[in-house]
XYZ file of C-alpha atoms in Angstrom:
772
model
C -144.648 26.527 8.517
C -145.442 24.625 5.202
C -147.931 26.943 4.693
C -145.915 29.373 4.417
C -143.803 27.741 1.336
C -144.020 27.983 -1.750
C -143.021 24.584 -3.540
C -141.389 25.396 -6.450
C -139.812 22.388 -8.152
C -137.337 24.204 -10.890
C -137.037 22.741 -14.695
C -133.009 22.508 -14.266
C -131.353 23.822 -17.031
C -132.578 27.348 -17.586
C -130.343 29.763 -17.562
C -129.735 33.119 -17.886
C -127.091 35.513 -19.930
C -123.704 35.904 -17.869
C -122.650 39.434 -19.344
C -119.510 40.594 -20.411
C -117.645 43.102 -18.539
C -119.751 45.569 -17.866
C -122.389 46.235 -15.638
C -123.468 42.830 -16.225
C -120.642 41.487 -14.459
C -117.399 40.028 -16.109
C -117.127 37.202 -17.944
C -115.336 35.668 -20.880
C -115.198 37.771 -23.835
C -114.030 37.068 -27.374
C -111.201 40.146 -28.021
C -109.759 42.454 -26.281
C -112.583 44.866 -24.816
C -111.654 48.238 -24.330
C -108.034 49.603 -24.190
C -105.319 52.017 -24.908
C -105.266 55.971 -25.322
C -108.228 57.862 -26.118
C -111.014 56.311 -24.640
C -110.398 57.429 -20.996
C -108.867 54.788 -20.156
C -105.035 55.503 -20.351
C -102.292 53.576 -21.054
C -101.163 50.840 -18.756
C -97.810 51.109 -17.331
C -96.290 48.360 -16.692
C -92.975 46.061 -16.796
C -94.511 42.822 -18.371
C -97.153 42.830 -20.611
C -99.444 39.647 -21.673
C -101.796 39.609 -24.564
C -103.711 36.935 -26.682
C -101.915 38.277 -29.963
C -98.472 38.121 -27.934
C -95.623 35.027 -28.358
C -93.589 33.948 -25.016
C -90.482 34.556 -27.348
C -90.933 38.284 -27.236
C -89.610 40.551 -24.513
C -92.607 41.324 -22.861
C -92.273 44.833 -22.305
C -94.119 46.357 -24.768
C -98.079 46.138 -24.492
C -99.094 45.735 -28.831
C -97.064 43.546 -30.920
C -94.684 46.523 -32.398
C -95.118 47.395 -36.659
C -92.730 44.561 -38.021
C -94.104 42.536 -35.438
C -90.657 41.127 -33.971
C -91.494 42.612 -30.196
C -94.198 42.687 -27.798
C -96.625 41.129 -25.169
C -95.831 38.228 -23.803
C -98.595 35.270 -24.834
C -99.648 33.728 -21.601
C -99.565 34.766 -17.483
C -96.751 31.835 -17.118
C -94.133 33.321 -19.281
C -94.624 37.030 -17.529
C -94.624 34.443 -14.342
C -91.166 33.732 -15.492
C -89.830 36.674 -16.281
C -90.310 38.404 -13.305
C -88.570 35.675 -11.536
C -85.964 35.990 -13.773
C -85.006 39.913 -12.367
C -85.136 39.797 -8.543
C -85.651 42.808 -6.494
C -87.762 46.037 -7.546
C -91.445 46.080 -7.953
C -92.947 44.608 -10.565
C -95.973 45.430 -12.510
C -97.580 42.582 -14.982
C -100.470 43.599 -16.807
C -102.631 41.102 -18.952
C -104.658 42.731 -21.828
C -108.604 41.432 -22.306
C -109.513 38.114 -23.703
C -109.519 34.503 -22.658
C -106.071 32.242 -21.807
C -106.542 28.990 -21.373
C -104.416 26.975 -19.217
C -102.390 23.802 -20.197
C -101.703 23.112 -16.620
C -102.173 25.162 -13.671
C -100.413 27.890 -12.709
C -97.556 27.228 -10.270
C -95.822 29.953 -7.933
C -93.515 28.922 -4.869
C -91.439 31.122 -2.958
C -89.453 32.681 -5.848
C -92.211 33.685 -7.039
C -92.283 36.440 -4.172
C -91.684 40.329 -3.947
C -91.408 41.883 -0.978
C -93.475 44.713 1.857
C -91.044 47.155 -0.047
C -91.103 45.455 -4.135
C -94.573 43.602 -4.505
C -95.531 41.902 -6.904
C -98.754 43.009 -9.456
C -100.531 40.643 -11.973
C -103.595 43.217 -12.799
C -105.849 43.840 -15.905
C -104.713 46.667 -18.235
C -107.350 49.407 -17.534
C -110.675 48.960 -19.061
C -109.927 45.308 -20.082
C -110.931 42.216 -18.781
C -108.153 39.068 -19.306
C -110.082 35.713 -18.473
C -107.752 33.010 -17.248
C -109.348 29.523 -17.778
C -108.848 26.039 -16.792
C -111.053 24.961 -19.883
C -110.968 23.974 -23.559
C -113.313 25.822 -26.154
C -114.786 23.213 -28.073
C -114.918 23.281 -31.705
C -116.011 21.126 -35.426
C -119.534 20.602 -34.186
C -121.920 19.469 -36.450
C -125.381 19.555 -36.787
C -126.719 15.959 -37.099
C -130.487 16.418 -36.882
C -132.803 19.188 -35.879
C -131.547 20.837 -32.610
C -128.959 17.857 -31.927
C -125.147 19.135 -32.070
C -122.048 16.218 -32.181
C -118.110 17.673 -31.726
C -116.154 14.532 -31.594
C -112.988 14.370 -28.879
C -110.040 12.441 -28.209
C -109.616 10.727 -25.159
C -106.026 11.362 -25.418
C -106.473 15.275 -25.827
C -109.070 15.404 -23.445
C -109.562 14.962 -19.599
C -113.303 13.739 -18.861
C -115.131 16.533 -17.411
C -118.276 17.358 -16.011
C -119.708 20.820 -16.764
C -120.301 22.767 -19.917
C -120.845 26.813 -20.126
C -122.328 27.601 -23.276
C -121.658 31.804 -23.990
C -120.817 31.787 -19.854
C -123.616 30.042 -19.037
C -123.695 26.836 -17.028
C -125.805 24.223 -18.577
C -126.453 20.611 -16.773
C -126.905 17.273 -17.934
C -129.798 14.975 -17.834
C -131.415 13.325 -15.359
C -134.205 10.739 -15.123
C -137.139 13.604 -13.333
C -136.505 16.384 -14.838
C -137.856 18.938 -12.028
C -138.614 16.616 -9.375
C -136.590 13.457 -6.978
C -136.529 9.967 -6.356
C -136.753 8.976 -2.730
C -135.002 5.732 -1.178
C -136.850 2.460 -0.448
C -133.891 2.100 2.436
C -130.590 1.208 3.450
C -129.104 -1.902 2.684
C -128.717 -4.427 6.077
C -126.421 -7.540 6.204
C -125.897 -10.112 8.739
C -121.935 -9.295 9.305
C -119.676 -5.965 9.188
C -117.582 -5.465 5.562
C -115.812 -3.446 4.204
C -118.869 -0.826 3.535
C -120.879 -2.352 5.225
C -119.417 -1.407 8.795
C -122.062 0.319 10.697
C -124.172 -1.475 13.185
C -127.522 -1.055 13.826
C -130.085 -3.121 15.398
C -127.798 -6.188 14.758
C -127.792 -5.587 11.463
C -124.417 -4.115 9.575
C -125.383 -0.831 7.516
C -124.303 -1.108 4.061
C -122.686 2.653 2.422
C -122.084 1.789 -0.838
C -125.743 0.243 -2.223
C -129.757 0.981 -1.379
C -132.887 -0.116 -1.800
C -135.478 2.055 -4.580
C -138.441 1.962 -5.057
C -140.843 0.315 -8.604
C -138.559 1.052 -11.126
C -136.436 4.001 -10.300
C -133.483 2.998 -11.325
C -132.838 1.241 -14.773
C -130.702 -1.935 -15.269
C -129.256 -0.506 -18.415
C -128.092 3.142 -18.487
C -125.926 3.384 -21.198
C -121.860 3.776 -20.045
C -122.885 2.083 -16.849
C -119.857 -0.136 -16.387
C -117.661 3.540 -16.745
C -119.282 5.140 -13.802
C -120.650 7.878 -15.685
C -123.755 7.461 -13.970
C -124.001 9.668 -10.842
C -126.022 8.952 -7.961
C -126.924 12.543 -6.045
C -127.904 11.038 -2.777
C -129.631 13.369 0.220
C -128.264 12.740 3.735
C -129.654 14.397 6.640
C -127.673 17.781 6.476
C -124.920 16.853 3.418
C -125.348 14.887 -0.174
C -122.660 12.965 -1.679
C -122.273 12.227 -5.384
C -121.821 8.536 -5.680
C -121.173 6.632 -8.894
C -123.842 3.922 -9.959
C -121.960 0.508 -10.507
C -124.806 -2.339 -11.410
C -128.224 -2.571 -10.360
C -129.712 -5.508 -9.040
C -133.496 -5.159 -10.495
C -135.206 -8.362 -8.500
C -134.492 -6.932 -5.220
C -134.267 -3.522 -6.299
C -130.672 -2.500 -4.911
C -128.419 -0.074 -6.515
C -124.865 -0.718 -6.321
C -122.004 1.818 -6.174
C -118.215 2.274 -6.767
C -118.050 3.258 -3.409
C -119.451 3.843 -0.131
C -120.748 6.988 1.673
C -119.502 7.951 4.838
C -120.595 5.570 7.370
C -122.346 7.098 10.098
C -125.972 7.482 11.623
C -126.094 10.803 9.362
C -125.344 9.659 6.377
C -125.765 6.858 3.595
C -129.046 6.433 2.135
C -131.507 6.984 4.717
C -135.368 5.608 4.324
C -138.125 8.492 1.944
C -134.925 10.903 1.758
C -134.326 12.039 -1.790
C -132.120 11.151 -4.396
C -131.658 12.172 -8.162
C -130.044 9.845 -11.439
C -127.742 12.543 -13.033
C -125.768 12.251 -16.465
C -128.114 9.832 -18.145
C -128.100 9.507 -21.743
C -131.784 8.235 -22.153
C -132.945 11.400 -20.143
C -131.323 13.388 -22.903
C -134.081 15.519 -23.773
C -134.018 19.091 -23.092
C -133.007 21.981 -25.106
C -129.750 23.254 -23.061
C -128.820 20.040 -21.827
C -125.763 18.291 -23.172
C -124.303 14.333 -22.393
C -120.528 13.104 -22.903
C -120.407 9.863 -24.082
C -117.204 8.148 -23.140
C -118.075 4.381 -24.879
C -115.488 3.500 -27.360
C -117.064 -0.467 -27.524
C -120.440 -0.380 -26.987
C -122.515 -2.136 -26.066
C -120.345 -3.657 -23.146
C -118.778 0.155 -22.580
C -115.861 -0.791 -20.454
C -113.628 1.082 -22.492
C -113.202 4.685 -22.616
C -110.249 5.341 -24.901
C -110.578 6.672 -27.742
C -113.236 9.088 -29.317
C -115.740 10.513 -27.044
C -118.925 12.213 -28.818
C -119.698 14.878 -26.890
C -123.727 16.193 -27.317
C -125.428 19.353 -27.574
C -129.240 20.077 -27.270
C -129.780 23.394 -29.012
C -131.856 26.177 -27.553
C -133.695 28.072 -29.967
C -131.461 30.478 -31.851
C -128.039 28.980 -30.406
C -126.019 27.511 -33.025
C -122.882 25.745 -31.426
C -120.780 26.371 -34.731
C -120.663 29.566 -33.987
C -121.127 29.935 -30.046
C -118.917 29.582 -27.219
C -118.693 26.407 -25.562
C -115.882 25.863 -22.765
C -115.528 22.606 -21.295
C -113.365 22.254 -18.150
C -110.039 20.923 -18.091
C -107.596 22.100 -15.864
C -108.323 20.624 -12.217
C -107.090 24.212 -10.578
C -105.638 26.821 -11.876
C -103.585 28.404 -9.406
C -101.591 26.528 -7.383
C -99.129 28.946 -5.189
C -97.014 27.442 -1.730
C -95.070 29.870 0.168
C -96.220 32.657 -2.023
C -95.385 36.212 -0.422
C -96.521 39.993 -1.540
C -98.072 39.026 -4.588
C -101.761 41.083 -5.991
C -103.338 40.321 -8.608
C -106.257 42.970 -9.474
C -109.309 43.035 -12.174
C -108.659 39.073 -13.370
C -111.648 36.942 -13.964
C -110.797 33.057 -13.014
C -113.000 30.373 -14.567
C -113.435 26.786 -15.283
C -111.690 24.547 -12.542
C -112.283 20.423 -13.027
C -112.993 19.137 -9.917
C -114.233 16.066 -10.272
C -115.300 13.587 -7.636
C -113.461 10.709 -7.808
C -113.839 7.097 -9.114
C -115.027 5.862 -6.126
C -117.567 8.461 -6.032
C -117.622 11.766 -3.340
C -118.908 10.905 0.267
C -119.757 14.457 1.794
C -118.719 15.864 4.930
C -119.716 18.889 6.953
C -117.831 21.277 5.019
C -117.195 19.847 1.698
C -113.394 19.717 3.394
C -111.699 17.588 0.250
C -113.121 19.299 -2.645
C -109.921 21.610 -4.075
C -110.397 24.979 -4.796
C -109.474 26.930 -8.013
C -107.202 29.457 -6.324
C -105.329 27.693 -4.084
C -102.731 29.525 -1.587
C -100.957 27.044 0.820
C -97.977 28.675 3.330
C -98.828 32.124 1.745
C -99.038 35.492 2.736
C -99.748 38.632 2.057
C -101.639 37.769 -1.388
C -104.357 39.957 -2.331
C -107.177 39.253 -4.446
C -108.645 42.490 -5.383
C -111.320 43.322 -7.747
C -110.919 40.044 -9.060
C -113.890 37.655 -10.649
C -113.936 33.659 -9.728
C -116.543 32.106 -11.724
C -117.544 28.726 -13.244
C -115.946 26.588 -10.309
C -116.398 22.884 -9.961
C -115.004 23.345 -6.649
C -114.209 25.808 -4.233
C -113.704 29.248 -4.881
C -110.382 30.453 -3.467
C -108.714 29.137 -0.278
C -105.862 30.014 1.788
C -104.390 26.955 4.079
C -101.120 26.819 6.834
C -98.308 24.365 5.378
C -96.951 24.292 9.009
C -93.718 25.358 7.386
C -93.903 29.336 6.571
C -96.424 31.325 7.716
C -100.155 32.353 6.081
C -101.496 35.395 7.105
C -102.363 39.332 5.998
C -104.302 37.292 2.815
C -107.333 39.773 1.424
C -109.992 39.338 -0.892
C -111.371 42.451 -1.320
C -113.998 44.171 -3.973
C -114.393 40.961 -5.625
C -117.208 38.904 -7.220
C -117.530 34.738 -6.646
C -120.366 33.850 -8.420
C -121.750 30.366 -10.205
C -119.451 27.778 -7.966
C -119.697 24.493 -7.212
C -118.745 24.251 -4.383
C -118.492 26.768 -1.999
C -116.901 30.845 -2.191
C -113.999 30.976 0.323
C -112.385 28.723 1.895
C -109.454 30.204 5.165
C -107.933 27.318 7.393
C -108.549 23.539 6.994
C -110.680 21.095 9.206
C -109.702 20.747 13.369
C -107.803 18.243 13.236
C -104.957 18.216 16.595
C -101.584 19.129 14.194
C -102.021 22.226 14.345
C -100.272 25.227 16.347
C -101.950 28.739 16.469
C -98.769 30.124 14.771
C -99.184 27.905 11.976
C -103.068 28.065 10.801
C -104.057 30.365 8.385
C -105.018 33.936 10.026
C -105.436 37.508 10.028
C -107.575 37.093 5.936
C -109.220 39.824 5.640
C -112.318 39.567 3.609
C -114.196 43.011 2.710
C -116.569 44.133 0.065
C -117.138 41.284 -1.892
C -120.095 39.715 -3.542
C -120.553 35.247 -3.618
C -123.604 33.808 -5.037
C -124.866 31.133 -6.107
C -123.116 28.128 -4.871
C -123.319 24.678 -4.330
C -124.079 24.070 -7.963
C -122.130 20.578 -7.493
C -121.822 19.888 -4.143
C -124.820 21.648 -1.736
C -124.003 21.057 1.498
C -121.436 22.030 4.403
C -122.630 24.874 6.700
C -121.349 28.117 6.109
C -119.633 27.254 2.292
C -120.000 31.245 0.919
C -117.287 31.982 2.953
C -115.720 29.188 5.618
C -113.098 29.189 8.764
C -111.558 26.399 10.154
C -109.062 26.101 12.504
C -107.813 29.937 12.113
C -108.061 33.165 13.962
C -107.995 36.907 13.803
C -109.884 36.686 10.517
C -112.005 39.451 9.554
C -115.363 38.963 7.341
C -116.823 42.325 7.137
C -118.875 44.014 4.364
C -119.440 41.327 2.083
C -123.314 40.157 0.819
C -123.697 36.311 0.456
C -126.902 34.746 -1.428
C -128.140 32.212 -3.167
C -126.374 28.936 -1.650
C -128.464 25.753 -0.933
C -127.280 25.650 2.871
C -125.645 28.233 5.498
C -123.752 31.425 4.090
C -120.177 32.323 6.871
C -118.963 29.239 8.718
C -116.513 29.715 11.146
C -114.905 26.878 13.043
C -115.614 23.738 13.153
C -114.492 22.254 16.372
C -117.224 20.628 18.227
C -117.602 20.067 21.619
C -115.591 21.125 24.349
C -114.233 17.787 26.358
C -112.204 16.905 23.410
C -109.856 20.640 23.544
C -110.629 23.865 22.203
C -110.044 24.650 18.204
C -107.679 27.697 17.310
C -110.604 29.698 15.726
C -110.810 32.938 17.822
C -110.880 36.301 17.421
C -112.820 36.197 14.151
C -114.830 39.416 13.655
C -118.455 38.547 11.303
C -119.112 42.022 10.983
C -121.683 43.937 8.488
C -122.458 41.317 6.269
C -125.494 40.942 4.291
C -126.683 36.793 3.822
C -129.741 36.226 2.338
C -131.752 33.494 0.634
C -130.416 30.563 1.707
C -130.534 26.490 2.271
C -133.794 26.937 -0.370
C -135.426 24.155 1.022
C -132.216 22.153 -0.248
C -130.498 20.819 2.645
C -131.008 20.888 6.464
C -129.447 22.091 9.699
C -127.676 25.271 8.694
C -127.145 28.607 9.827
C -126.952 32.152 7.842
C -124.094 32.967 10.352
C -122.888 29.693 11.800
C -120.364 29.507 14.803
C -119.120 25.976 16.268
C -115.550 27.550 17.827
C -115.379 25.256 20.985
C -114.165 27.111 24.466
C -112.347 30.154 22.336
C -113.101 33.814 22.833
C -112.020 36.599 20.716
C -115.276 35.983 18.424
C -117.490 38.248 17.782
C -120.618 38.155 15.579
C -121.769 42.404 14.520
C -124.282 44.388 12.921
C -125.019 41.622 10.200
C -128.554 41.115 8.711
C -129.829 37.911 7.516
C -133.397 36.505 5.954
C -134.818 34.316 4.415
C -132.872 30.739 5.277
C -135.341 28.222 4.557
C -133.908 24.204 5.132
C -135.304 21.632 3.544
C -138.869 20.371 3.669
C -138.598 17.829 0.802
C -137.729 14.639 3.418
C -140.073 14.487 5.728
C -137.331 15.331 8.823
C -135.801 17.947 7.426
C -135.044 20.826 9.945
C -132.824 23.758 11.049
C -132.999 27.329 8.456
C -131.511 29.135 11.713
C -130.660 32.554 11.340
C -127.818 32.801 13.946
C -126.205 29.171 15.071
C -124.349 28.538 17.846
C -123.231 25.239 17.759
C -121.975 22.062 19.557
C -119.436 23.824 22.282
C -118.881 27.076 20.931
C -118.449 29.559 23.626
C -117.850 33.681 24.328
C -119.225 35.002 21.509
C -120.726 38.430 21.407
C -123.717 38.955 18.674
C -124.777 42.662 18.833
C -126.895 44.607 16.624
C -128.019 42.084 13.935
C -131.270 42.011 12.097
C -132.411 38.058 11.532
C -135.865 37.922 10.197
C -137.693 35.145 7.987
C -135.986 32.342 9.274
C -137.703 28.684 9.003
C -136.954 27.687 12.475
C -134.743 29.683 15.155
C -133.450 33.370 14.551
C -130.769 32.589 17.377
C -130.003 28.922 18.444
C -127.413 28.128 21.023
C -127.025 24.405 20.946
C -125.721 22.101 23.730
C -122.100 22.193 25.156
C -120.705 18.996 24.419
C -122.526 15.945 22.615
C -120.930 13.612 25.567
C -121.332 15.810 28.964
C -123.036 18.865 28.694
C -122.003 20.356 31.435
C -119.333 23.334 30.688
C -120.515 26.866 30.238
C -120.639 28.669 26.955
C -121.312 32.290 28.386
C -122.247 33.694 24.983
C -124.232 36.935 24.662
C -126.841 37.795 22.680
C -127.135 41.654 22.721
C -129.361 44.184 21.303
C -131.022 42.692 17.963
C -133.732 42.059 16.120
C -135.106 38.336 15.919
C -138.517 39.025 13.471
C -140.528 35.942 11.886
C -138.547 33.039 13.152
C -140.907 30.373 13.420
C -141.503 28.350 14.933
C -139.905 30.402 17.460
C -136.756 33.039 18.408
C -134.528 31.457 20.362
C -133.278 28.038 20.916
C -131.561 26.299 22.842
C -130.210 22.668 22.525
C -128.538 21.841 25.818
C -128.564 21.613 30.078
C -125.529 22.942 30.406
C -125.286 25.995 32.856
C -124.222 29.543 31.825
C -125.166 28.593 28.285
C -126.075 31.957 26.901
C -127.705 36.092 27.854
C -130.439 37.258 26.056
C -130.460 40.551 26.383
C -131.818 43.709 25.048
C -133.368 42.197 22.310
C -136.372 42.522 20.267
C -138.060 39.045 19.530
C -141.223 39.843 16.834
C -143.133 36.877 15.673
C -146.954 36.182 14.279
C -147.276 32.004 14.594
C -144.324 31.237 16.591
C -143.149 31.694 20.214
C -140.081 33.176 21.687
C -138.570 29.813 22.538
C -138.388 26.254 21.680
C -135.812 23.345 22.074
C -134.426 22.293 25.985
C -134.918 24.822 28.693
C -135.258 22.490 31.585
C -133.616 24.114 34.513
C -131.897 20.940 35.989
C -128.663 20.399 37.170
C -128.544 17.151 34.557
C -124.719 16.293 34.960
C -124.180 16.315 38.791
C -127.508 16.398 41.843
C -130.602 16.103 38.881
C -132.090 18.359 41.542
C -133.643 21.945 40.424
C -131.660 24.679 40.324
C -132.768 28.402 38.966
C -133.452 29.007 35.789
C -131.047 32.442 35.892
C -128.219 29.668 36.367
C -128.810 28.065 32.691
C -129.268 31.185 30.504
C -130.797 34.924 31.152
C -132.700 36.989 29.876
C -133.853 40.354 30.315
C -134.557 43.437 29.074
C -136.269 42.296 26.171
C -138.909 43.155 24.079
C -141.344 40.732 22.526
C -144.879 41.146 20.349
C -146.667 38.324 18.798
C -148.302 40.575 15.503
C -151.755 38.842 16.146
C -152.019 40.391 19.424
C -151.753 37.415 21.636
C -149.594 37.453 24.812
C -146.152 35.212 24.743
C -145.829 32.580 26.385
C -142.518 30.977 27.690
C -141.428 27.648 28.786
C -139.598 25.444 31.273
C -140.105 22.692 33.679
C -141.964 22.957 36.027
C -139.683 22.420 39.747
C -142.364 20.295 41.389
C -143.984 17.754 38.350
C -140.353 18.146 35.967
C -141.973 18.648 33.204
C -142.208 21.407 30.893
C -144.996 23.719 32.103
C -145.835 27.324 29.987
C -145.884 30.548 31.706
C -147.034 34.278 31.065
C -144.399 37.174 31.466
C -145.513 37.261 34.891
C -145.135 34.073 35.705
C -141.583 33.838 34.224
C -140.581 36.767 35.479
C -140.836 34.586 39.009
C -138.487 32.593 38.105
C -135.931 35.065 37.753
C -135.788 35.604 33.861
C -137.032 38.689 31.404
C -137.118 40.134 34.832
C -137.584 44.202 32.903
C -138.516 42.815 29.744
C -141.857 43.447 28.452
C -144.699 42.298 25.712
C -145.908 45.601 23.371
C -145.517 46.528 19.713
C -142.108 47.579 19.213
C -143.509 50.190 16.636
C -141.230 49.157 13.449
C -141.329 51.754 10.689
C -142.730 49.180 7.944
C -142.238 45.581 8.726
C -143.978 44.301 5.892
C -141.806 45.802 3.239
C -138.385 44.890 5.390
C -137.867 47.953 6.928
C -136.932 47.124 11.127
C -136.271 50.747 11.758
C -137.921 51.685 15.163
C -140.385 54.279 15.345
C -139.905 57.509 17.633
C -141.435 56.533 20.943
C -140.739 52.944 20.762
C -141.097 51.080 24.154
C -137.559 48.888 23.050
C -135.958 52.312 24.013
C -136.969 52.547 27.521
C -135.516 48.866 27.537
C -131.987 49.717 26.567
C -131.899 49.028 22.566
C -130.027 51.132 20.848
C -130.748 51.587 17.227
C -128.691 50.533 14.704
C -128.872 50.965 11.060
C -129.518 47.542 9.181
C -128.985 49.438 5.581
C -124.704 49.633 6.389
C -124.834 45.700 6.172
C -123.455 44.299 2.602
C -121.025 45.922 0.337
C -120.136 49.923 0.249
C -119.606 49.573 -3.232
C -120.861 47.448 -5.839
C -118.343 47.546 -8.700
C -118.819 44.581 -9.954
C -122.294 42.585 -10.108
C -123.089 38.850 -11.313
C -125.951 37.399 -12.951
C -128.793 35.364 -11.578
C -127.362 31.774 -11.374
C -129.506 28.383 -12.887
C -130.205 26.110 -9.838
C -128.859 22.777 -9.948
C -131.816 21.281 -7.747
C -135.021 20.863 -7.322
C -136.080 23.985 -4.681
C -138.840 25.019 -2.013
C -138.732 28.302 -1.590
C -139.731 30.554 1.109
C -142.809 32.463 0.340
C -142.031 36.003 1.680
C -145.684 37.818 1.965
C -147.018 34.905 4.510
C -144.984 36.324 6.820
């Protein structure tokens, strides 16, 4: 596989211009945009209006100031909210005119801001105009101090600390000590007794998670503002990346100390040979497009951040910060809604939340569960986001979460664009905690016809961070396009194993989604579509297209770039009519039933799918349990790989330990296998006599009761080198009962909103499609 990857050490800070409003995608604009009569847009009819030239002391019932400037629209969205709240009953429409609305505090909605089924409330854009609700603040007062160096003075009493800057709608990055590559850990630090941050025993020693050994001179002792915790360590673990803060450096023993620990466990911490980056280093500020916020107000000690800060920006060619738009995030979140009902947001752009890792750093867990969302709806129902854009976030885009006291149901995200996301896109439900009930969790959510791209720019990890569904049921995720994430695209469940009880992620539909260009060599152990739904029922994966999933190859032990991934305990899921191609690991992976006792049947059904060019294999099996899955009427198309990988033993591991028929462990039949090199496929299982893994020809495999009707023939795809997997007339797959489906139906049904390319946040390792 290494020969099939192009090592693309991308230089950070190469940014792509974000368009404004029209075909290049919505973003911040500096004026009212289009609008009014005479341009084909019409006049917006609403109960209240908001405009950048409005006044919160006016009535808000006019869409523009009147001739004597005595009345007109409101100036702020929150004033319109209060106006609606003050007139209960009736349908209320608030139209927001084009321009930028910089929040001085998050918009807070409660039950008293709700509509009803017969009288919903709508906040929408004025026809043909693009309002932007921003949690940021424009930076002014720039001075050119020398060459391309520009500075602005910010008062600590007026500004919150921030870790992002957007120049003319483009994310710009802070300086790192390595311009385009990585540093590598020399290993964990151990001590002979346990302590608060050294509490995981390994071989009689206690591993510490708030410090690590570094190589040579990789970490300096005298970084500017080190004492303020402003220098960050980005630590790539097994499948997560923790964003920690550097506290001090012991140069003699080559130990870097952090302000707090990562999560303490075998897959976290500072693993020998794994990557890390050092970010926000003033001494590394050398490249055009970089910026640095100097909060040190008592140099050289730099123990105080009270007073005047200096923001420095290195301008690119033809850039003038004094004339251009420079925005930094300030509000932790943009919308905080609790128990809100029957409210729709249409055609509005939401940007610039200010999530930041805490002073002790952020120890990452799978799914990034404690990172906040720019738009948060808790205990809220019948909320709709339609044709909206959520962009330039530091955390998640939007979340719907139950709170146990009010229903969280029938919410929708439709026809919208989410891009340039610090963490993930859409989060539904919470991490399973055993304290919720089927009625109290988020449910019946519709996510349809959205584009979600450029995620993980701050926190890259967590399987399924394009659309993440936790303890939540009866959700429909359909006709979305999710791409350019550093892990998987869509994840459901996150309740692992079966022995501890099933979670609440049941009856979820994931259908007709197009997910691609995932992982990109940044993280390990992912699936384009991922389930960890335990022993629940009713989950389906239908008619999706997954391609170009590449796991981390930058660490020597990286692994797991799968197409469709049923993780530990996932049961009773139907995967049908999916096309999966070009994956750095299995096209389909069915993991074990339970980590403590792998004895539970899962009964997953994988039927009528196309798995092409999975390397090193089409199917991976992770356990010894009975009835793990049925794999029927699928096409396995490969070149250097094999049909199977992983654990294919046929033994009663949890019982007698004796050989059992393979068909009691897994069932394969009516499949079509084809090695493009012409070499006959081989199959693996344990020999019943020697108890060792043995390779079998198809005929020998069939004697064992597997693939009794399957064949080794060319499926006759129309143009697989051009990613066209349409079956030509006369394909032998048709004789095996394969039912053709149309992969072109996956993805968005309409593409009203487009998004720009988002610059890479980390060194990537990309797959070369021409090598397949």
